[in-house]
PDB file of C-alpha atoms and ligand atoms in Angstrom:
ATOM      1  CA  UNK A   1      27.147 -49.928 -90.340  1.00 40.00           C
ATOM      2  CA  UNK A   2      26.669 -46.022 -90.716  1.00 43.00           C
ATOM      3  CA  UNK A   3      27.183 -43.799 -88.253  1.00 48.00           C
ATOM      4  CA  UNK A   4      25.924 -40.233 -90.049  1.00 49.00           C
ATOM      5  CA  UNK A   5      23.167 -38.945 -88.972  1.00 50.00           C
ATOM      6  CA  UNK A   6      20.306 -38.288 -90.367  1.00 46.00           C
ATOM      7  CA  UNK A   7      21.361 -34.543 -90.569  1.00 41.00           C
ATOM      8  CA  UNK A   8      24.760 -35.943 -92.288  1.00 45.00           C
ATOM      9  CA  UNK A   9      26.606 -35.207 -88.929  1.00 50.00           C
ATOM     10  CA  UNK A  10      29.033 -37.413 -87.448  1.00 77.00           C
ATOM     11  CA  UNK A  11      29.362 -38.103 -83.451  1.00 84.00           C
ATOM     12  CA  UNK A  12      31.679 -35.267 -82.286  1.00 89.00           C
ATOM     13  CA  UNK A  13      30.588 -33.055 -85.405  1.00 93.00           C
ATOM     14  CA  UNK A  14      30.211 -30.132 -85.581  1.00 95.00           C
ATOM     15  CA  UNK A  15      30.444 -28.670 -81.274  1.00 93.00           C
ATOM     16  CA  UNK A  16      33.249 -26.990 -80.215  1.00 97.00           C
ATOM     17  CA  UNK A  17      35.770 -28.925 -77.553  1.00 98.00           C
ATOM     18  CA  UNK A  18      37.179 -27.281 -74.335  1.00 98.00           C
ATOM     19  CA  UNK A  19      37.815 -24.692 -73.272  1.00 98.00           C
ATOM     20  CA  UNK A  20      41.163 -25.622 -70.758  1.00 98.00           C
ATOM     21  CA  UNK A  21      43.744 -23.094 -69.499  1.00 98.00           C
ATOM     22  CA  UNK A  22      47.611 -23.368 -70.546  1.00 98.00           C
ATOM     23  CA  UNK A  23      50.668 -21.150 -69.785  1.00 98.00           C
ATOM     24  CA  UNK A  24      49.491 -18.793 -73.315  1.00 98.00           C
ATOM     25  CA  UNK A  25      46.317 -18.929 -72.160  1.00 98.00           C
ATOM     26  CA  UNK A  26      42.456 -20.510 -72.856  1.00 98.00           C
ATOM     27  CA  UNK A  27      42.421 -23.199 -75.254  1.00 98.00           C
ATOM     28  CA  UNK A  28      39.364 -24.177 -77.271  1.00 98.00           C
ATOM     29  CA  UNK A  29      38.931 -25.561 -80.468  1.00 98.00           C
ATOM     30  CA  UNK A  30      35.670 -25.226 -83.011  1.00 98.00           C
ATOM     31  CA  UNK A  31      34.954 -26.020 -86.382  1.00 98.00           C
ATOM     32  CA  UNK A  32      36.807 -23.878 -88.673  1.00 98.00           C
ATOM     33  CA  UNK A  33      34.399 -21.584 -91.107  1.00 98.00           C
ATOM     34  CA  UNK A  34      34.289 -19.142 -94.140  1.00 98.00           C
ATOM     35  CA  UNK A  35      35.118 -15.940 -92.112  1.00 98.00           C
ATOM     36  CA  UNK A  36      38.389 -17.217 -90.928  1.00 98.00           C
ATOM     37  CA  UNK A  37      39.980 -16.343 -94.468  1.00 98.00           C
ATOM     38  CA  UNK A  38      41.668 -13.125 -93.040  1.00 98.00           C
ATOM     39  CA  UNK A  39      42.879 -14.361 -90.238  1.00 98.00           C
ATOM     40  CA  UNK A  40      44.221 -18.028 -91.753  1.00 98.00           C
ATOM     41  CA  UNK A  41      45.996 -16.419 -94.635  1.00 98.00           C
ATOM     42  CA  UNK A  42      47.499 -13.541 -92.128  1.00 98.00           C
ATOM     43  CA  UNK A  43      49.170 -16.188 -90.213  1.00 98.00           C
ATOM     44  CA  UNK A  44      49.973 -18.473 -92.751  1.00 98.00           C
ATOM     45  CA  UNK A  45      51.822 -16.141 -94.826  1.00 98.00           C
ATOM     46  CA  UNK A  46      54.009 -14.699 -92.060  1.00 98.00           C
ATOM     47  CA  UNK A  47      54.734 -17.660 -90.711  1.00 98.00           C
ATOM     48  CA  UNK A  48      55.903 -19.508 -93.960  1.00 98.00           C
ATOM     49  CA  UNK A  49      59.705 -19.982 -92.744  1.00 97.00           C
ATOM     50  CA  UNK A  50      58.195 -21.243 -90.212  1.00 98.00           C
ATOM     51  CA  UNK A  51      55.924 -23.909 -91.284  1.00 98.00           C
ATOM     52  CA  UNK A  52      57.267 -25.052 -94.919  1.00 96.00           C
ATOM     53  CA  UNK A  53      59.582 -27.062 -93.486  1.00 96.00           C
ATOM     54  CA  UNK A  54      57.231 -29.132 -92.221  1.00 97.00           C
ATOM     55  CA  UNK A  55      54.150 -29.491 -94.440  1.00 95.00           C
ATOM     56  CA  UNK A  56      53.350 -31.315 -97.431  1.00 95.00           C
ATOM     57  CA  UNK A  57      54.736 -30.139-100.879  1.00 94.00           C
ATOM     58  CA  UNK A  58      52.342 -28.283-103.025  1.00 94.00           C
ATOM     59  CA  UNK A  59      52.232 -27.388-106.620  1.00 92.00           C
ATOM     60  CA  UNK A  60      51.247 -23.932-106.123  1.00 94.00           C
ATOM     61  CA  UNK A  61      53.919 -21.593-104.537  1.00 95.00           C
ATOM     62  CA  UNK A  62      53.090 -20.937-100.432  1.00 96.00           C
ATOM     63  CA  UNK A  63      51.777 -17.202-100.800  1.00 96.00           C
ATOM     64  CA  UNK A  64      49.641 -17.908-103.660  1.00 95.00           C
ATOM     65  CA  UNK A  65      48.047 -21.164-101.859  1.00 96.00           C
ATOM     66  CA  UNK A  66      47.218 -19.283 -98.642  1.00 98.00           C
ATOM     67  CA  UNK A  67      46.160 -16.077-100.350  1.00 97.00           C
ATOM     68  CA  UNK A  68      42.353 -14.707 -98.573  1.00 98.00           C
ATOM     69  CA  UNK A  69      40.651 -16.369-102.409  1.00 97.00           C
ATOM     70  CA  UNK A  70      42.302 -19.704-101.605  1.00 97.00           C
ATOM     71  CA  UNK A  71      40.098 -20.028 -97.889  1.00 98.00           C
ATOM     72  CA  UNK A  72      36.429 -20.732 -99.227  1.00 98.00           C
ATOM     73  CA  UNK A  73      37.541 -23.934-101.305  1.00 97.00           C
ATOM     74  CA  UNK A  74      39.868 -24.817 -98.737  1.00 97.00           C
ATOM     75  CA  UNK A  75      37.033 -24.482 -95.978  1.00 98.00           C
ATOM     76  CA  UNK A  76      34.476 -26.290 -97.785  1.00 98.00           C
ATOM     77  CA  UNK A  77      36.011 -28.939 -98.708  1.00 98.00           C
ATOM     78  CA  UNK A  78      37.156 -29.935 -95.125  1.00 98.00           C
ATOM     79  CA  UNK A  79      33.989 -28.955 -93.929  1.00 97.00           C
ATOM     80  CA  UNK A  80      32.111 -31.359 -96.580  1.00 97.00           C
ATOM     81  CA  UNK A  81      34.500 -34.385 -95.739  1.00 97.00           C
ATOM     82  CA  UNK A  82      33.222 -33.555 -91.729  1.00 96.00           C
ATOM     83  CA  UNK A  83      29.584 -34.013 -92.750  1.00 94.00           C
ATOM     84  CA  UNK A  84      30.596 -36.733 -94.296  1.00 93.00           C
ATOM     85  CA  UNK A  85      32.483 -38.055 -91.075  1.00 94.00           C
ATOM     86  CA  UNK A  86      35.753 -38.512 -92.284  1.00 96.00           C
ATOM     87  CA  UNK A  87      37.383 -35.450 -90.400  1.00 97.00           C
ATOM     88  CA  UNK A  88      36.956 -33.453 -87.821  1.00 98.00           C
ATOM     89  CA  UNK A  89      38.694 -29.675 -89.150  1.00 98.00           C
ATOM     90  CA  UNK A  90      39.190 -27.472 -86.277  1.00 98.00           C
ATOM     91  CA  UNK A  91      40.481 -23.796 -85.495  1.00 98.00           C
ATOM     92  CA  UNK A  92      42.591 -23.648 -82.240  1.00 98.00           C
ATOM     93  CA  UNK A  93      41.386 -20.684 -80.440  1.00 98.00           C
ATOM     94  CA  UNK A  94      43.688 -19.205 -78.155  1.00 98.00           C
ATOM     95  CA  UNK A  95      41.703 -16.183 -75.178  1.00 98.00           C
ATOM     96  CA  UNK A  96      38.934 -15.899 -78.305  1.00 98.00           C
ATOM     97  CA  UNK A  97      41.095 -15.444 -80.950  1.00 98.00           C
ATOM     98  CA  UNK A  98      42.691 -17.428 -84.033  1.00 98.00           C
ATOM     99  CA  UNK A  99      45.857 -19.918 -82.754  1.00 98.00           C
ATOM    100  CA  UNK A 100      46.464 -22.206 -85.384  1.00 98.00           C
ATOM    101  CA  UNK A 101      44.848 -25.496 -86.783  1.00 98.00           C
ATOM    102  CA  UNK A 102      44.280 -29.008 -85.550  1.00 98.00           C
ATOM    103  CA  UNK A 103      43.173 -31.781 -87.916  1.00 98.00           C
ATOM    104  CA  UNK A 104      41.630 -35.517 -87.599  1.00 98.00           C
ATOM    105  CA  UNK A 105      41.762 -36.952 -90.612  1.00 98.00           C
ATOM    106  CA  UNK A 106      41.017 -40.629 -92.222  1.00 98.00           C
ATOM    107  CA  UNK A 107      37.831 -41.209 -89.616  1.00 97.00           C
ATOM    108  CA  UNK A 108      37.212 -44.670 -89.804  1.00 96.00           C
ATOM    109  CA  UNK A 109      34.362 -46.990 -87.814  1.00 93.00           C
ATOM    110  CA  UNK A 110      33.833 -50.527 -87.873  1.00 93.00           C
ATOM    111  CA  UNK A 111      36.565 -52.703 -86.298  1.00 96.00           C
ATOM    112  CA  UNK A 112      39.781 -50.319 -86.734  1.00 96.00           C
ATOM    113  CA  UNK A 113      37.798 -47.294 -85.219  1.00 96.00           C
ATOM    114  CA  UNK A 114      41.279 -45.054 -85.848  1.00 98.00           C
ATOM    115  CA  UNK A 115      42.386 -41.728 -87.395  1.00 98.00           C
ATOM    116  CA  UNK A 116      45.460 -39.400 -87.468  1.00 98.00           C
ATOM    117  CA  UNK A 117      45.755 -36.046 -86.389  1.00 98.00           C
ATOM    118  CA  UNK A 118      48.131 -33.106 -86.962  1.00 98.00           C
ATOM    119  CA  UNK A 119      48.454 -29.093 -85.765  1.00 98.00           C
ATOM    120  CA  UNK A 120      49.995 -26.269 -86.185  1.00 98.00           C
ATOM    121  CA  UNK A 121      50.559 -22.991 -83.988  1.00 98.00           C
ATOM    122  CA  UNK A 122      51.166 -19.471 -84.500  1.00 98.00           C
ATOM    123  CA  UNK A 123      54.594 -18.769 -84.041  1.00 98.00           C
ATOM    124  CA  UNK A 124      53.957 -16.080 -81.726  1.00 98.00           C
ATOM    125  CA  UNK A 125      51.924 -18.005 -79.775  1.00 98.00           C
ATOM    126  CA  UNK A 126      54.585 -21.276 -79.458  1.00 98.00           C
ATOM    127  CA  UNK A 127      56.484 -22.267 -76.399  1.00 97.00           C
ATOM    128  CA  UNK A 128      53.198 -21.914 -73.898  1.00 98.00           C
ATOM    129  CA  UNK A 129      51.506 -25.061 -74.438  1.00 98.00           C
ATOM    130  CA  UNK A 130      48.776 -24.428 -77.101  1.00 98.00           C
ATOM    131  CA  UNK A 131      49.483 -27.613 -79.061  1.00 98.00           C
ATOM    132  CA  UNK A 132      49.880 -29.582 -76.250  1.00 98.00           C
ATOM    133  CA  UNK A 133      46.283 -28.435 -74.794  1.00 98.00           C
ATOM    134  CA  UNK A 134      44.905 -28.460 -78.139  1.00 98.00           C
ATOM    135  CA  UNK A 135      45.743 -32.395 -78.591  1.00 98.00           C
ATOM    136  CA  UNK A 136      44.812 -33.111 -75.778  1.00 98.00           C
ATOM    137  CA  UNK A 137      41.629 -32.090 -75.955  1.00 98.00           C
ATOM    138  CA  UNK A 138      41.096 -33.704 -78.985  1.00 98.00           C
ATOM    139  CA  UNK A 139      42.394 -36.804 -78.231  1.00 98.00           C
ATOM    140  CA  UNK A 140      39.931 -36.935 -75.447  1.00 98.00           C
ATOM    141  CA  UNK A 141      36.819 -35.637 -78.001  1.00 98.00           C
ATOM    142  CA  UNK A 142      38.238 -39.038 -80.596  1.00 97.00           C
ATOM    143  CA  UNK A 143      38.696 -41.388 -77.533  1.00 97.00           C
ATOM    144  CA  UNK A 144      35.473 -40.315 -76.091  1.00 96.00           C
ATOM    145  CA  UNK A 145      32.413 -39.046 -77.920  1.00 95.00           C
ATOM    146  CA  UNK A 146      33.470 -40.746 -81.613  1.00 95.00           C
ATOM    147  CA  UNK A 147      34.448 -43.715 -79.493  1.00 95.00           C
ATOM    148  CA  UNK A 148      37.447 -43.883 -81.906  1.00 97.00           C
ATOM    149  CA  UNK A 149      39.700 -46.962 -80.521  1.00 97.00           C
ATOM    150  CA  UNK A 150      43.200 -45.813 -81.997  1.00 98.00           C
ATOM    151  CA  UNK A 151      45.009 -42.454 -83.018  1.00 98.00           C
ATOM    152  CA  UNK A 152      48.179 -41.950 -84.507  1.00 98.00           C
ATOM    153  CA  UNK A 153      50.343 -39.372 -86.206  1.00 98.00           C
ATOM    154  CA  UNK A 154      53.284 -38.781 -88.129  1.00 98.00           C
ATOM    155  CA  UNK A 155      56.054 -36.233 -87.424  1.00 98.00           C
ATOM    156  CA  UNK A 156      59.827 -35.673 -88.826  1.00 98.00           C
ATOM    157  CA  UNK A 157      62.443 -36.963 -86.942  1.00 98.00           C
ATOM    158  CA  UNK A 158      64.128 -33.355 -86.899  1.00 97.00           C
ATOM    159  CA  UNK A 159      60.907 -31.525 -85.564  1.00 98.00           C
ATOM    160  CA  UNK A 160      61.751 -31.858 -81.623  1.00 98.00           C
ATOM    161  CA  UNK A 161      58.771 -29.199 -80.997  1.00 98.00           C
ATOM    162  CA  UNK A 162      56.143 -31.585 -82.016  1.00 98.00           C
ATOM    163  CA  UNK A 163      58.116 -35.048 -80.752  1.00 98.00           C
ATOM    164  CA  UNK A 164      57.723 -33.496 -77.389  1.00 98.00           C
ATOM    165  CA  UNK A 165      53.823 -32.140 -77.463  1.00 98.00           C
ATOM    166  CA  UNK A 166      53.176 -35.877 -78.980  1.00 98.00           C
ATOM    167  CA  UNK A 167      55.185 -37.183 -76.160  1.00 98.00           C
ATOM    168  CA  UNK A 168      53.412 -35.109 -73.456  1.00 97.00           C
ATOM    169  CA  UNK A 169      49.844 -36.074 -74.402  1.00 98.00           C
ATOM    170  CA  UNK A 170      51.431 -40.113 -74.293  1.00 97.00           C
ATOM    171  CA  UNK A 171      51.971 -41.035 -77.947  1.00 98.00           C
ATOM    172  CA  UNK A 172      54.309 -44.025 -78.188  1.00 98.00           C
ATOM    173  CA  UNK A 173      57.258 -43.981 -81.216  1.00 98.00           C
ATOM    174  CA  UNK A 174      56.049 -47.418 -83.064  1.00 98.00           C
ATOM    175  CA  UNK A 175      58.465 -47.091 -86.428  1.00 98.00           C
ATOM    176  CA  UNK A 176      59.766 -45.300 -88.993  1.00 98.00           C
ATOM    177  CA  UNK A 177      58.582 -44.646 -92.392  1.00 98.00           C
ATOM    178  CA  UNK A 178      61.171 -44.555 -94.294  1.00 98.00           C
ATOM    179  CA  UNK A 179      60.735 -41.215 -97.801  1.00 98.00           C
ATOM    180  CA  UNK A 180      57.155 -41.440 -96.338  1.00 98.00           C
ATOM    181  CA  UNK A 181      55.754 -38.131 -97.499  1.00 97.00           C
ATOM    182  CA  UNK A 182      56.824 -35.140-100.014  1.00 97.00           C
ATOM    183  CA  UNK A 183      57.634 -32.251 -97.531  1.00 96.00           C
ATOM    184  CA  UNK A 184      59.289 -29.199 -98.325  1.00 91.00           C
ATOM    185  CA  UNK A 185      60.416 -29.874-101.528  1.00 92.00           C
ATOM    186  CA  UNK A 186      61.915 -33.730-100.929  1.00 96.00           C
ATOM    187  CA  UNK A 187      60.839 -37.268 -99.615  1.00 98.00           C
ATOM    188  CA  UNK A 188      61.277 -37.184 -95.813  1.00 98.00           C
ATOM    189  CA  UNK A 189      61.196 -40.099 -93.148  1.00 98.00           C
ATOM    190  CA  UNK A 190      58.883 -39.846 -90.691  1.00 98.00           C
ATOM    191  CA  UNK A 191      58.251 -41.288 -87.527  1.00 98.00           C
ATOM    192  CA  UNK A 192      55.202 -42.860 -86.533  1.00 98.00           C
ATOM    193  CA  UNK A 193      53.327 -42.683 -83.016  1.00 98.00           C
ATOM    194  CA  UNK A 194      50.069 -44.290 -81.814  1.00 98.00           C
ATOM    195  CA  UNK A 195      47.896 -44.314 -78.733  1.00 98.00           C
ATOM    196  CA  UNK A 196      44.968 -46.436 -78.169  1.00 98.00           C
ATOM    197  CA  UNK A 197      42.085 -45.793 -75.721  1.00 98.00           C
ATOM    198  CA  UNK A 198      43.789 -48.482 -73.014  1.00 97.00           C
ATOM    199  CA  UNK A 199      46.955 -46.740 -72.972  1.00 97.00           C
ATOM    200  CA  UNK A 200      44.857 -43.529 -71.585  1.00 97.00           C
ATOM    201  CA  UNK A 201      42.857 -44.127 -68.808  1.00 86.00           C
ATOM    202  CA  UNK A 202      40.457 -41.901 -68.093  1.00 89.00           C
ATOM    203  CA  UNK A 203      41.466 -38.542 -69.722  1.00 97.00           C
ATOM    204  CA  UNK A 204      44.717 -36.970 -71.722  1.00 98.00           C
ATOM    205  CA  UNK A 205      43.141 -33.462 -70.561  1.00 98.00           C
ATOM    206  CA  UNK A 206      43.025 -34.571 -66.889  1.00 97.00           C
ATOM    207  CA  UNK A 207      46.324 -36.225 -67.408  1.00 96.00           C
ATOM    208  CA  UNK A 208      47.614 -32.826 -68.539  1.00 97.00           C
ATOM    209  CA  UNK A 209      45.943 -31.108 -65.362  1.00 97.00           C
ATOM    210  CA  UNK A 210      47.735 -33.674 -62.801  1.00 96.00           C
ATOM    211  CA  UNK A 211      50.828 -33.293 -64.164  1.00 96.00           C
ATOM    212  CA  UNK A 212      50.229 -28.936 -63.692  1.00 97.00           C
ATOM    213  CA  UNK A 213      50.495 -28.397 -67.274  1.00 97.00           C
ATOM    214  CA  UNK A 214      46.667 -26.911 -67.747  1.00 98.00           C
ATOM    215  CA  UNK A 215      43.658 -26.286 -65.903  1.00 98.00           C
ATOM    216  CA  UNK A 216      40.462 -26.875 -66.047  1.00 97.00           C
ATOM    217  CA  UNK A 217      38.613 -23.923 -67.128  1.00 94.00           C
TER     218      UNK A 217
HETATM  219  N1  ACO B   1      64.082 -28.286 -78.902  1.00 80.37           N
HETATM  220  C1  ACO B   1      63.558 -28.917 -77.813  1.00 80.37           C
HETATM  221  N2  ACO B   1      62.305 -28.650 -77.336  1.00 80.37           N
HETATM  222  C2  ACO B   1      61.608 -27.680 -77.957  1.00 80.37           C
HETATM  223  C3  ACO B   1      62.105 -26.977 -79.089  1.00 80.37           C
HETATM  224  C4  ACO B   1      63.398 -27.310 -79.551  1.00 80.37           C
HETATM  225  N3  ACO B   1      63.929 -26.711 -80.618  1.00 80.37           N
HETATM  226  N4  ACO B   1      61.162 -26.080 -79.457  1.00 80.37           N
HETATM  227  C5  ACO B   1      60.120 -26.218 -78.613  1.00 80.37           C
HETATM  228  N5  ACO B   1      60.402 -27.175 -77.713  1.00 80.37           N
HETATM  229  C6  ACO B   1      59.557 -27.684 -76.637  1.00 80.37           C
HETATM  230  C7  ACO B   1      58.934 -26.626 -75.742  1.00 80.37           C
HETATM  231  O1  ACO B   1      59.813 -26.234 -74.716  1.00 80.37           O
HETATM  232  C8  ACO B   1      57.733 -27.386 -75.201  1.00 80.37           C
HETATM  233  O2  ACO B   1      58.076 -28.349 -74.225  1.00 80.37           O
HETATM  234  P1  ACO B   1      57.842 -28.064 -72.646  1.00 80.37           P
HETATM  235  O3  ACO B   1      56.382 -27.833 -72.435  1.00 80.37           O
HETATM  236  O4  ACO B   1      58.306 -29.318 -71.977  1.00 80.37           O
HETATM  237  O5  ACO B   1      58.667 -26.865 -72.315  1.00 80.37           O
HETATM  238  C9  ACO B   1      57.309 -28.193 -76.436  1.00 80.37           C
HETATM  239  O6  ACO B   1      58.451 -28.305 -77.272  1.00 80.37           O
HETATM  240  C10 ACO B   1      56.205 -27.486 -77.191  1.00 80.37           C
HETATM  241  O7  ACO B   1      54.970 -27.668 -76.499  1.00 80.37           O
HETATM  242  P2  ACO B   1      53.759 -26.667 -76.709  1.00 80.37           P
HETATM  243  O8  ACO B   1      54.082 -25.326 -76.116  1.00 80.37           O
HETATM  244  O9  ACO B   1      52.536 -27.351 -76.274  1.00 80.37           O
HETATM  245  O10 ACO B   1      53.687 -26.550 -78.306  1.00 80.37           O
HETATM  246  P3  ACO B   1      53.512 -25.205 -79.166  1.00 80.37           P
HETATM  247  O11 ACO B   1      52.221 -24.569 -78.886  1.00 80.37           O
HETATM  248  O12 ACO B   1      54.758 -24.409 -79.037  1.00 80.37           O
HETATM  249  O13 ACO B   1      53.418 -25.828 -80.666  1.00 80.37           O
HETATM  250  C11 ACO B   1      54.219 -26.921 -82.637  1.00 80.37           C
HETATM  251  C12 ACO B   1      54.362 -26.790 -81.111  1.00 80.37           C
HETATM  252  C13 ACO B   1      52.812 -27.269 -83.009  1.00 80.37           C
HETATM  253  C14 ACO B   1      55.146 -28.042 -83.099  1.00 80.37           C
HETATM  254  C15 ACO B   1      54.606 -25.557 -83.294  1.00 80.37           C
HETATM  255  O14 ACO B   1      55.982 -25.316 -83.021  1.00 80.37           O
HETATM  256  C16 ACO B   1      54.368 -25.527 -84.794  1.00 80.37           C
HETATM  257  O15 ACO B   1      53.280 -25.205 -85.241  1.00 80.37           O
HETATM  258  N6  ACO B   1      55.415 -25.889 -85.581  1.00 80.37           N
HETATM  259  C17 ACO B   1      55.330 -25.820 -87.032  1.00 80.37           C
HETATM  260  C18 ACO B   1      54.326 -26.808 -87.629  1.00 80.37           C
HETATM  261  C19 ACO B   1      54.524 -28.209 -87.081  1.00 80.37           C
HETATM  262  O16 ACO B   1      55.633 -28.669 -86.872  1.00 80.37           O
HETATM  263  N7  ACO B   1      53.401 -28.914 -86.866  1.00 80.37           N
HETATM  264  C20 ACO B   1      53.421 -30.281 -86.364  1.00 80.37           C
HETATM  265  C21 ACO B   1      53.639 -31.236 -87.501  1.00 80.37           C
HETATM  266  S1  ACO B   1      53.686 -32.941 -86.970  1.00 80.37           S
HETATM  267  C22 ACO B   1      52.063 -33.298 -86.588  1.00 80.37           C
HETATM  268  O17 ACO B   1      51.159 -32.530 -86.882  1.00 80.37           O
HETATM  269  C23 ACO B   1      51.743 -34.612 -85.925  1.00 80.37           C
END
């Protein structure tokens, strides 16, 4: 069964989610596009210490790979996988303005309904609940309008930052993957954490609001 459209859209694809208010401030995310080159490769280069330590190895060296002339193949590629409905590639917008990236990746329908998902924030921006908002609200946009039944992730054991915004939005640890992926220049575990649309009830964002860590905007 297919569920493009006839416009090659997917469910979810391409509207923007949120906004909801954190500590850092209003949290939104939208598809990402070409004119975010600037702004992508600004961040991305200062924040390399940052980041590598984190994200997949690469043949080309960091600066060179998130140079401005690396965005538009970047962009559309991840843009032609969404009209294909295999991703969902946003920009996390924080008061209006570039924040960082989250991903849903691996979309798949029929009777496993699942994908993963993955962020990253600014680092000036860290510490005030952007990722935490962000996932939520996409969690919430897979669980509800893609009707996705299952989303997981993967994170290092070492990265406590992101254990704890998976924890918050109510990921549960199932396992670890033992040399799983090539990051920062070796094979690293990585844990792996799943939530399913029974173990939410109702909504992560509302969750999030209850517990007085966001507002509706
Ligand atoms: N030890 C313990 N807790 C920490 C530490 C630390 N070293 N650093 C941050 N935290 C806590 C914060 O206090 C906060 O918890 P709290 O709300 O209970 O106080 C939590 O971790 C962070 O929550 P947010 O503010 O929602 O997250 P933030 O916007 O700061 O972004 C992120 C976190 C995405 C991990 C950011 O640090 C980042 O981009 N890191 C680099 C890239 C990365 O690791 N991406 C995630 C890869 S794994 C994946 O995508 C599934």
């Amino acid at each position: 069964m297919s569920f493009l459209r006839p416009g090659g859209a997917h469910p979810g694809w391409p509207e923007p989610v949120g906004p909801i208010k954190v500590a850092a401030g209003v949290v939104r995310l939208r598809p990402v596009r070409m004119r975010d080159a600037a702004q992508w490769s600004r961040l991305r280069v200062a924040d390399r210490e940052f980041l590598e330590p984190w994200e997949p190895t690469a043949e080309l060296e960091w600066n060179a790979r998130h140079g401005i002339s690396a965005w538009p193949s970047v962009c559309s590629a991840v843009r032609a996988e969404a009209r294909r409905g295999r991703m969902l590639p946003y920009v996390i917008e924080v008061d209006g303005r570039f924040g960082g990236q989250l991903t849903v990746g691996n979309v798949t329908h029929g009777a496993l309904r699942s994908a993963w998902i993955g962020y990253w924030v600014h680092s000036e921006l860290t510490g005030g609940g952007v990722a935490t908002g962000a996932l939520a609200l996409g969690l919430d946009h897979c669980f509800g309008v893609l009707r996705l039944h299952r989303m997981e992730a993967t994170v290092r054991p070492e990265n406590t930052a992101s254990r704890k915004v998976l924890a918050k939005v109510g990921f549960r640890e199932e396992g670890l993957l033992k040399r799983y992926l090539d990051v920062d220049g070796a094979w690293r575990d990585h844990l792996l954490v799943g939530l399913t649309v029974e173990e939410v009830r109702g909504s992560v964002v509302a969750r999030l609001v209850h517990a007085g860590r966001a507002r509706w905007v």
